[in-house]
Coordinates of N, CA and C in Angstrom, one line a residue:
X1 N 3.9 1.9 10.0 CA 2.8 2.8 10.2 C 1.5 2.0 10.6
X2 N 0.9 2.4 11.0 CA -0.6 2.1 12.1 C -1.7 3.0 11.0
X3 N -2.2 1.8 10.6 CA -3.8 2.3 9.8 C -5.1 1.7 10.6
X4 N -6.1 2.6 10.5 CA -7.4 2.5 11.2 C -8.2 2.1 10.5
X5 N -9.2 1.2 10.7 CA -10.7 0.6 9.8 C -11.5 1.8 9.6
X6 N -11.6 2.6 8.6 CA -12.5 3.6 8.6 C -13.9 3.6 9.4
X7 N -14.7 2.2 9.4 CA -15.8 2.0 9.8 C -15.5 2.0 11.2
X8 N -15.0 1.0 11.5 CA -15.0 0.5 13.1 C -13.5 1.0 14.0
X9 N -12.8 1.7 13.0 CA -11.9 2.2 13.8 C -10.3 1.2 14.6
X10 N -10.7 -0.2 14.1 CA -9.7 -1.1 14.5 C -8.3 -0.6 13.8
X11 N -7.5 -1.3 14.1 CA -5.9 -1.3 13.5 C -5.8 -2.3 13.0
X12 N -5.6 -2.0 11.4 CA -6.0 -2.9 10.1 C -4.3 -3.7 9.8
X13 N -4.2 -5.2 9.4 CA -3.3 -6.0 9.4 C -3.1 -6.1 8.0
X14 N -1.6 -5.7 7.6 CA -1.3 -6.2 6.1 C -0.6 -6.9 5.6
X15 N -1.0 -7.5 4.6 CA -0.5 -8.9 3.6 C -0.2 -8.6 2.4
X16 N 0.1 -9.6 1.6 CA 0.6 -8.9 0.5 C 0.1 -9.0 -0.8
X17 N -1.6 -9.2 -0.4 CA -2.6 -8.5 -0.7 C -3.6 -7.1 -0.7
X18 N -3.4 -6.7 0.3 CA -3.8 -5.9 1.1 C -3.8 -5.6 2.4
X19 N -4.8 -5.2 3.1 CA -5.3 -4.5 4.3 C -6.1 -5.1 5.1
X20 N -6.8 -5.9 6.2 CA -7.4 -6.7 6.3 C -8.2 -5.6 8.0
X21 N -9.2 -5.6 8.1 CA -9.9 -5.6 9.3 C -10.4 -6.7 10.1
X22 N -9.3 -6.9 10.8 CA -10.2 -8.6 11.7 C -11.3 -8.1 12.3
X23 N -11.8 -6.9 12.9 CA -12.8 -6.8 13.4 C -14.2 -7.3 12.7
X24 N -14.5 -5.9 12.0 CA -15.3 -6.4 10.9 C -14.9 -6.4 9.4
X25 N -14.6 -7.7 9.2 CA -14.0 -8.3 8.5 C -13.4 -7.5 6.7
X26 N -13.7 -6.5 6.5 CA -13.4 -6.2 5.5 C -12.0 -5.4 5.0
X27 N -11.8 -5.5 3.6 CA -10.7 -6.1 3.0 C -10.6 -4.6 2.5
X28 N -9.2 -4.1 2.1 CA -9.2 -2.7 1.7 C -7.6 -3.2 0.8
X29 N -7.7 -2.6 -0.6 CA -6.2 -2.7 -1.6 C -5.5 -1.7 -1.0
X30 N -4.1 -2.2 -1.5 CA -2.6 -1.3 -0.8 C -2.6 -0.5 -2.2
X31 N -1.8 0.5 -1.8 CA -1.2 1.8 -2.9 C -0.1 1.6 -2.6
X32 N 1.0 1.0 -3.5 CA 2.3 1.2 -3.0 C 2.6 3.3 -3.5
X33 N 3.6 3.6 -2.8 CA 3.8 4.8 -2.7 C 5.2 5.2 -2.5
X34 N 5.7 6.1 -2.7 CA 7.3 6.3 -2.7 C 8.0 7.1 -1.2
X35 N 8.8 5.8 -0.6 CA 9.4 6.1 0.1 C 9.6 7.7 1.0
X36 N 10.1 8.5 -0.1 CA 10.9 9.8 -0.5 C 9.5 11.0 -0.6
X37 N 9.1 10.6 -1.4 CA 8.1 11.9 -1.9 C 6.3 11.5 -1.6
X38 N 6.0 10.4 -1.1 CA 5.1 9.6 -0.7 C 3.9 10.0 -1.8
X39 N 4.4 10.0 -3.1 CA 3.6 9.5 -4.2 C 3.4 8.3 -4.5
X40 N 2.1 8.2 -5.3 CA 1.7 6.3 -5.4 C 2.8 6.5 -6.9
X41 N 3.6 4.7 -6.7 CA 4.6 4.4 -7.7 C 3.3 3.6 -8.9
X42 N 4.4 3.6 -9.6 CA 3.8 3.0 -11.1 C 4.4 1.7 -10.6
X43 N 3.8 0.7 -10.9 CA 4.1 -1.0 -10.7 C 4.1 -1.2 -12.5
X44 N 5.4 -2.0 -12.1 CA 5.8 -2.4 -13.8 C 6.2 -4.0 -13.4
X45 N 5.4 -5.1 -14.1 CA 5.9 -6.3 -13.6 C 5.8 -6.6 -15.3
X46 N 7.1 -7.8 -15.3 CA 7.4 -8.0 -16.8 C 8.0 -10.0 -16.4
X47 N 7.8 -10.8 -16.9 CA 8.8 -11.5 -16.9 C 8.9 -12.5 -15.3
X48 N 7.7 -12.0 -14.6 CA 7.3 -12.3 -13.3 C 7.8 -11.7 -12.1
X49 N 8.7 -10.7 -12.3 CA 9.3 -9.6 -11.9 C 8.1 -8.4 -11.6
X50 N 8.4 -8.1 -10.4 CA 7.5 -6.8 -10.4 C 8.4 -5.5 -10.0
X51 N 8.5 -4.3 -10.5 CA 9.7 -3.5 -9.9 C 8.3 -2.1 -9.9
X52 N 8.9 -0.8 -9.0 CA 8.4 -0.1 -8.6 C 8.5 1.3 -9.1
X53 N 8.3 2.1 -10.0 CA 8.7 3.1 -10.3 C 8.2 4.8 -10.0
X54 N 9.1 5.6 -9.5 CA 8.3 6.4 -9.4 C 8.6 8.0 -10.2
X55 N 7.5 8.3 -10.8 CA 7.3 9.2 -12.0 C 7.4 11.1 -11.7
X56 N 7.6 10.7 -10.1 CA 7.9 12.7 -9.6 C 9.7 12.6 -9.2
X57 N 10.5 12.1 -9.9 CA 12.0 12.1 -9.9 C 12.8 11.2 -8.9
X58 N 11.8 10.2 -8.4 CA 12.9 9.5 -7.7 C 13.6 8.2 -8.6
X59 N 13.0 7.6 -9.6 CA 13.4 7.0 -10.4 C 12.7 5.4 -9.9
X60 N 13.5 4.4 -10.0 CA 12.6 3.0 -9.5 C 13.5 3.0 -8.4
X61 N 12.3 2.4 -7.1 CA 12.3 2.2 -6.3 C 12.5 0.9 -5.9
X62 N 13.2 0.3 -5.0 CA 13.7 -1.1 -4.7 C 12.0 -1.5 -3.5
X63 N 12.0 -2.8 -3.7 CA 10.6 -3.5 -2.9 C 10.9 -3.6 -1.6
X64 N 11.9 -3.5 -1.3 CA 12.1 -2.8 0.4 C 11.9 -2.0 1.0
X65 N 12.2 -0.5 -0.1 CA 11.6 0.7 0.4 C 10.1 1.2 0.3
X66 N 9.5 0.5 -0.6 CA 8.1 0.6 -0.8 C 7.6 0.3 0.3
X67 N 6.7 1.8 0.3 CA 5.5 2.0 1.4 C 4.4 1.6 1.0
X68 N 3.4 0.5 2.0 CA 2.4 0.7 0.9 C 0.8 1.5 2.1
X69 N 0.1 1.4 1.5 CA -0.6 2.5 2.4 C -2.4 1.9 1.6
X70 N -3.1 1.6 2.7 CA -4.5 0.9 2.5 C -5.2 1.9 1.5
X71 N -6.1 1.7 0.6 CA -6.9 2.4 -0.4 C -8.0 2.5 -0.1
X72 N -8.2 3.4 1.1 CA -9.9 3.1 2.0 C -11.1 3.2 1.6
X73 N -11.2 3.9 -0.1 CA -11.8 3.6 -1.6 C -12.4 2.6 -1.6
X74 N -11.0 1.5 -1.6 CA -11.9 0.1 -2.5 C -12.0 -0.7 -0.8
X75 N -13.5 -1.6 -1.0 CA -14.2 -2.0 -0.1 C -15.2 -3.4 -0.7

């Protein structure tokens, strides 16, 4: 998927941090979200493990199929 810089409208680059606008430079958090029903998953990390769960019946999600999708909120 192709996400846009709210402000400046670029196509924003992701890490596994976040969201990044090279244009003007600002930083936006990921929501991971469920594959299947594209609800945001509950992150359960234990043990240095992080696994992905999701709470509208798809059960935990494997880190491959996680979608994750910019939080155009945080700025």
């Amino acid at each position: 998927m192709n996400f846009s810089c709210p402000a400046c409208h670029q196509r924003l680059t992701h890490n596994e941090t976040g969201f990044n606008c090279p244009n003007c430079e600002r930083h936006f958090a990921h929501i991971a979200s469920c594959p299947d029903c594209h609800q945001p998953l509950q992150v359960l990390k234990a043990c240095g493990a992080v696994d992905y769960f999701c709470q509208h019946g798809d059960g935990l999600i494997s880190k491959i199929r996680v979608e994750f999708i910019p939080d155009l909120t945080s700025q």
